[in-house]
Amino acid sequence: MRQEAQLRQAEADRQRLAAAAERREKEAQQAELRRKIQSGRLTSPEWSSILVGLSEQEVLSLLGRPDRVNENAGPLWEYRGRAIDRITGEVKQLQLIFNGMGGKVKRAQAF
């Protein structure tokens, strides 16, 4: 009986430690994401790795309101001066294309 209780306690402790480690990892990833976004301009592939799959609300919380919205094109949101052409270094607009109204980002590109 006592041994079973010790095994259950050890398993519960292991699960708590794993959950705490997972929370720390997620917090570190979010901090890195915030650092990258606050650093200013990123290339299209960098933006894509961050934004593709996020909801409109998640994008708003990360980037704020877009400079321009075109509801007829997917919808399509534009942020001025947020992307860098990875070849020329030229500052460009970041364009986000969503999967329909209220959808998730399906593509992020500089133009």
mmCIF file of C-alpha atoms in Angstrom:
data_model
loop_
_atom_site.group_PDB
_atom_site.id
_atom_site.type_symbol
_atom_site.label_atom_id
_atom_site.label_comp_id
_atom_site.label_asym_id
_atom_site.label_seq_id
_atom_site.Cartn_x
_atom_site.Cartn_y
_atom_site.Cartn_z
ATOM 1 C CA MET A 1 0.000 0.000 0.000
ATOM 2 C CA ARG A 2 2.666 2.472 1.055
ATOM 3 C CA GLN A 3 4.746 1.672 -2.020
ATOM 4 C CA GLU A 4 1.765 2.322 -4.314
ATOM 5 C CA ALA A 5 1.195 5.706 -2.669
ATOM 6 C CA GLN A 6 4.854 6.582 -3.154
ATOM 7 C CA LEU A 7 4.656 5.587 -6.830
ATOM 8 C CA ARG A 8 1.534 7.701 -7.354
ATOM 9 C CA GLN A 9 3.206 10.651 -5.617
ATOM 10 C CA ALA A 10 6.346 10.251 -7.736
ATOM 11 C CA GLU A 11 4.242 10.189 -10.920
ATOM 12 C CA ALA A 12 2.295 13.271 -9.825
ATOM 13 C CA ASP A 13 5.584 15.073 -9.074
ATOM 14 C CA ARG A 14 6.969 14.084 -12.482
ATOM 15 C CA GLN A 15 3.855 15.413 -14.220
ATOM 16 C CA ARG A 16 4.049 18.724 -12.299
ATOM 17 C CA LEU A 17 7.718 19.139 -13.223
ATOM 18 C CA ALA A 18 7.008 18.360 -16.883
ATOM 19 C CA ALA A 19 4.139 20.865 -16.959
ATOM 20 C CA ALA A 20 6.325 23.534 -15.342
ATOM 21 C CA ALA A 21 9.106 22.903 -17.873
ATOM 22 C CA GLU A 22 6.598 23.131 -20.720
ATOM 23 C CA ARG A 23 5.276 26.461 -19.362
ATOM 24 C CA ARG A 24 8.824 27.854 -19.087
ATOM 25 C CA GLU A 25 9.584 26.775 -22.669
ATOM 26 C CA LYS A 26 6.391 28.387 -23.967
ATOM 27 C CA GLU A 27 7.139 31.606 -22.056
ATOM 28 C CA ALA A 28 10.668 31.659 -23.511
ATOM 29 C CA GLN A 29 9.279 31.181 -27.029
ATOM 30 C CA GLN A 30 6.770 33.995 -26.513
ATOM 31 C CA ALA A 31 9.510 36.289 -25.176
ATOM 32 C CA GLU A 32 11.662 35.519 -28.231
ATOM 33 C CA LEU A 33 8.691 36.211 -30.490
ATOM 34 C CA ARG A 34 8.052 39.573 -28.803
ATOM 35 C CA ARG A 35 11.763 40.437 -29.074
ATOM 36 C CA LYS A 36 11.781 39.669 -32.806
ATOM 37 C CA ILE A 37 8.652 41.689 -33.448
ATOM 38 C CA GLN A 38 9.875 44.644 -31.381
ATOM 39 C CA SER A 39 13.198 44.609 -33.199
ATOM 40 C CA GLY A 40 11.370 46.077 -36.153
ATOM 41 C CA ARG A 41 11.558 44.671 -39.610
ATOM 42 C CA LEU A 42 11.830 41.018 -40.525
ATOM 43 C CA THR A 43 12.034 39.164 -43.835
ATOM 44 C CA SER A 44 8.999 37.439 -45.351
ATOM 45 C CA PRO A 45 10.162 33.964 -44.256
ATOM 46 C CA GLU A 46 10.662 35.211 -40.693
ATOM 47 C CA TRP A 47 7.201 36.812 -40.645
ATOM 48 C CA SER A 48 5.698 33.653 -42.140
ATOM 49 C CA SER A 49 7.227 31.465 -39.438
ATOM 50 C CA ILE A 50 5.643 33.730 -36.811
ATOM 51 C CA LEU A 51 2.274 34.638 -38.326
ATOM 52 C CA VAL A 52 1.005 31.808 -40.552
ATOM 53 C CA GLY A 53 -1.781 30.015 -38.711
ATOM 54 C CA LEU A 54 -2.612 32.887 -36.350
ATOM 55 C CA SER A 55 -6.117 34.303 -36.097
ATOM 56 C CA GLU A 56 -6.970 37.929 -36.884
ATOM 57 C CA GLN A 57 -7.207 38.631 -33.150
ATOM 58 C CA GLU A 58 -3.779 37.105 -32.490
ATOM 59 C CA VAL A 59 -2.261 39.224 -35.288
ATOM 60 C CA LEU A 60 -3.901 42.355 -33.871
ATOM 61 C CA SER A 61 -2.454 41.632 -30.441
ATOM 62 C CA LEU A 62 1.050 41.208 -31.916
ATOM 63 C CA LEU A 63 1.144 43.927 -34.587
ATOM 64 C CA GLY A 64 -1.750 46.255 -33.832
ATOM 65 C CA ARG A 65 -4.167 47.539 -36.435
ATOM 66 C CA PRO A 66 -3.075 47.185 -40.064
ATOM 67 C CA ASP A 67 -2.360 50.293 -42.138
ATOM 68 C CA ARG A 68 -4.680 49.051 -44.865
ATOM 69 C CA VAL A 69 -7.346 46.346 -45.142
ATOM 70 C CA ASN A 70 -8.800 44.936 -48.345
ATOM 71 C CA GLU A 71 -11.784 42.730 -47.470
ATOM 72 C CA ASN A 72 -12.292 41.739 -51.110
ATOM 73 C CA ALA A 73 -8.961 39.979 -51.371
ATOM 74 C CA GLY A 74 -9.181 37.255 -48.815
ATOM 75 C CA PRO A 75 -9.110 39.519 -46.595
ATOM 76 C CA LEU A 76 -5.705 41.099 -47.037
ATOM 77 C CA TRP A 77 -4.000 43.263 -44.404
ATOM 78 C CA GLU A 78 -1.005 45.522 -45.022
ATOM 79 C CA TYR A 79 1.528 46.912 -42.570
ATOM 80 C CA ARG A 80 3.805 49.630 -43.976
ATOM 81 C CA GLY A 81 7.558 49.361 -43.512
ATOM 82 C CA ARG A 82 7.474 46.082 -41.577
ATOM 83 C CA ALA A 83 9.288 43.737 -43.956
ATOM 84 C CA ILE A 84 12.782 43.630 -45.387
ATOM 85 C CA ASP A 85 13.633 42.163 -48.768
ATOM 86 C CA ARG A 86 16.138 39.488 -47.812
ATOM 87 C CA ILE A 87 18.162 40.026 -51.001
ATOM 88 C CA THR A 88 18.236 43.815 -51.412
ATOM 89 C CA GLY A 89 17.633 44.868 -47.801
ATOM 90 C CA GLU A 90 14.938 47.244 -49.073
ATOM 91 C CA VAL A 91 12.154 48.080 -46.615
ATOM 92 C CA LYS A 92 8.789 46.912 -47.874
ATOM 93 C CA GLN A 93 5.227 46.430 -46.785
ATOM 94 C CA LEU A 94 4.155 43.298 -44.974
ATOM 95 C CA GLN A 95 1.079 41.777 -46.546
ATOM 96 C CA LEU A 96 -1.022 39.180 -44.711
ATOM 97 C CA ILE A 97 -3.540 37.063 -46.565
ATOM 98 C CA PHE A 98 -6.191 35.314 -44.489
ATOM 99 C CA ASN A 99 -8.339 32.237 -45.130
ATOM 100 C CA GLY A 100 -11.623 34.143 -45.416
ATOM 101 C CA MET A 101 -13.287 36.473 -42.940
ATOM 102 C CA GLY A 102 -12.359 35.596 -39.378
ATOM 103 C CA GLY A 103 -9.873 33.048 -40.700
ATOM 104 C CA LYS A 104 -6.217 32.462 -40.026
ATOM 105 C CA VAL A 105 -3.164 33.842 -41.807
ATOM 106 C CA LYS A 106 -2.401 31.634 -44.785
ATOM 107 C CA ARG A 107 0.444 33.715 -46.225
ATOM 108 C CA ALA A 108 2.731 36.544 -45.137
ATOM 109 C CA GLN A 109 4.783 38.294 -47.792
ATOM 110 C CA ALA A 110 6.772 41.443 -48.455
ATOM 111 C CA PHE A 111 5.805 43.640 -51.367
#
